[in-house]
Amino acid sequence: MIAVVGAAGTIGRHVAAFLEEWGEDVRPLDHRFEGEEHVDARDPDSLAAALRGARVCVNCADYRLNIEVMQAARAAGAHYVDLGGLFHVTRTQLELDGKFREAGLTAILGMGSAPGKTNLLARAAVERLGAHPRTLEIWAVTRDPAADGHPFPAPYSVRTLLDELRMRPMVVAKGRLTDVEPLSGEAERDFPEPIGRTRGIYTLHSELATLPMRYPTLEGASFRLCLSPGLLDKLLALPEGEEPEPYEQSPASVAVHLVEAANGSGSVVGMTVTRGGSARSTSEPAARAAAELAGGRIAVPGVHAPEEAVPDPEAFLSLLDTEVRWQ
């Protein structure tokens, strides 16, 4: 059985739906549910009771609860998958590697779109490059033509978005992992339609918590987020404590995640193009990882990023409802 914590949320609903569609036995859990499906992720006893009997726990709750849910999964004897920890939480989670190894359990950190697809694209791009990478650029962008005129087309949790924008991003510069000013690193890049040329900025993200450790030859690495025109200013102007609900993207929306790996003499660009909204794009990799863990097709005890946990990143990406392009 696969437990989904945060199953009443936007991503959690999609994760549970994917798993049910694939014939998995799913236990949806959320503080907004009642009865046996109710769980308080801040209460260790509540979590432990809710996860009892689960083979895998997919954590779709707020990233600030990752440690609590992860610890409860280990105590319940369940493998663990989450959607990322905005660098700093991810780094803390990695310290639990020994405990998960001792328990013979696998934890995969950041298995959504970004992080998640981006990590797998990075590893696959480096393997196609066939050389030690010197630079790694990661971009994420989503657009929904149906959102034109919508007052606040936030693609996912506003609270998480604000943290990404306000906290100091991490980049690799001159071979060293360092923090930089929020909202810096502005640059433009061309993407497939309906996106076209768009502008991105550095934001704090989990990819930089793990990829530089796998590729110590990196002299430069970064993550850029490209928001819909005007959304950045609206986010920064929000009164303290105000959090509009995420915009429910239409089937016409497109999410693109791009990674470019280069070694000075050549480069490889990998891209996923996913239609149907950010929630669908983010939830499917987490659901698929849970199904692979439940079926024993991923079995690497310890705490790992996607690029370490998945044995064949291109094969995993081929299981997803996304188009993969290479240049």
Short mmCIF file of C-alpha atoms in Angstrom, two decimals, residues 1 6 11 17 21 28 74 93 146 149 157 177 195 200 202 215 219 237-238 250 254 294 321:
data_model
loop_
_atom_site.label_atom_id
_atom_site.label_comp_id
_atom_site.label_asym_id
_atom_site.label_seq_id
_atom_site.Cartn_x
_atom_site.Cartn_y
_atom_site.Cartn_z
CA MET A 1 0.00 0.00 0.00
CA GLY A 6 -1.13 15.88 1.85
CA ILE A 11 -0.24 17.89 -5.96
CA ALA A 17 -5.09 9.80 -8.96
CA GLU A 21 -5.10 4.81 -12.35
CA PRO A 28 -4.88 9.23 1.02
CA ARG A 74 11.24 5.33 8.62
CA GLN A 93 17.37 15.34 5.14
CA ALA A 146 -6.14 30.08 -20.72
CA GLY A 149 -6.39 37.93 -17.67
CA SER A 157 1.97 27.01 -3.55
CA LEU A 177 28.84 26.71 -4.01
CA ILE A 195 6.20 30.06 -24.31
CA GLY A 200 14.27 33.88 -15.75
CA TYR A 202 17.85 32.65 -9.86
CA TYR A 215 29.71 16.56 -10.32
CA GLU A 219 32.74 25.61 -12.30
CA ALA A 237 3.50 43.02 -3.49
CA LEU A 238 1.42 40.55 -1.46
CA SER A 250 -6.00 24.24 -17.99
CA VAL A 254 2.67 23.65 -20.95
CA ALA A 294 6.59 -0.47 -4.10
CA ASP A 321 3.54 11.38 -19.95
#
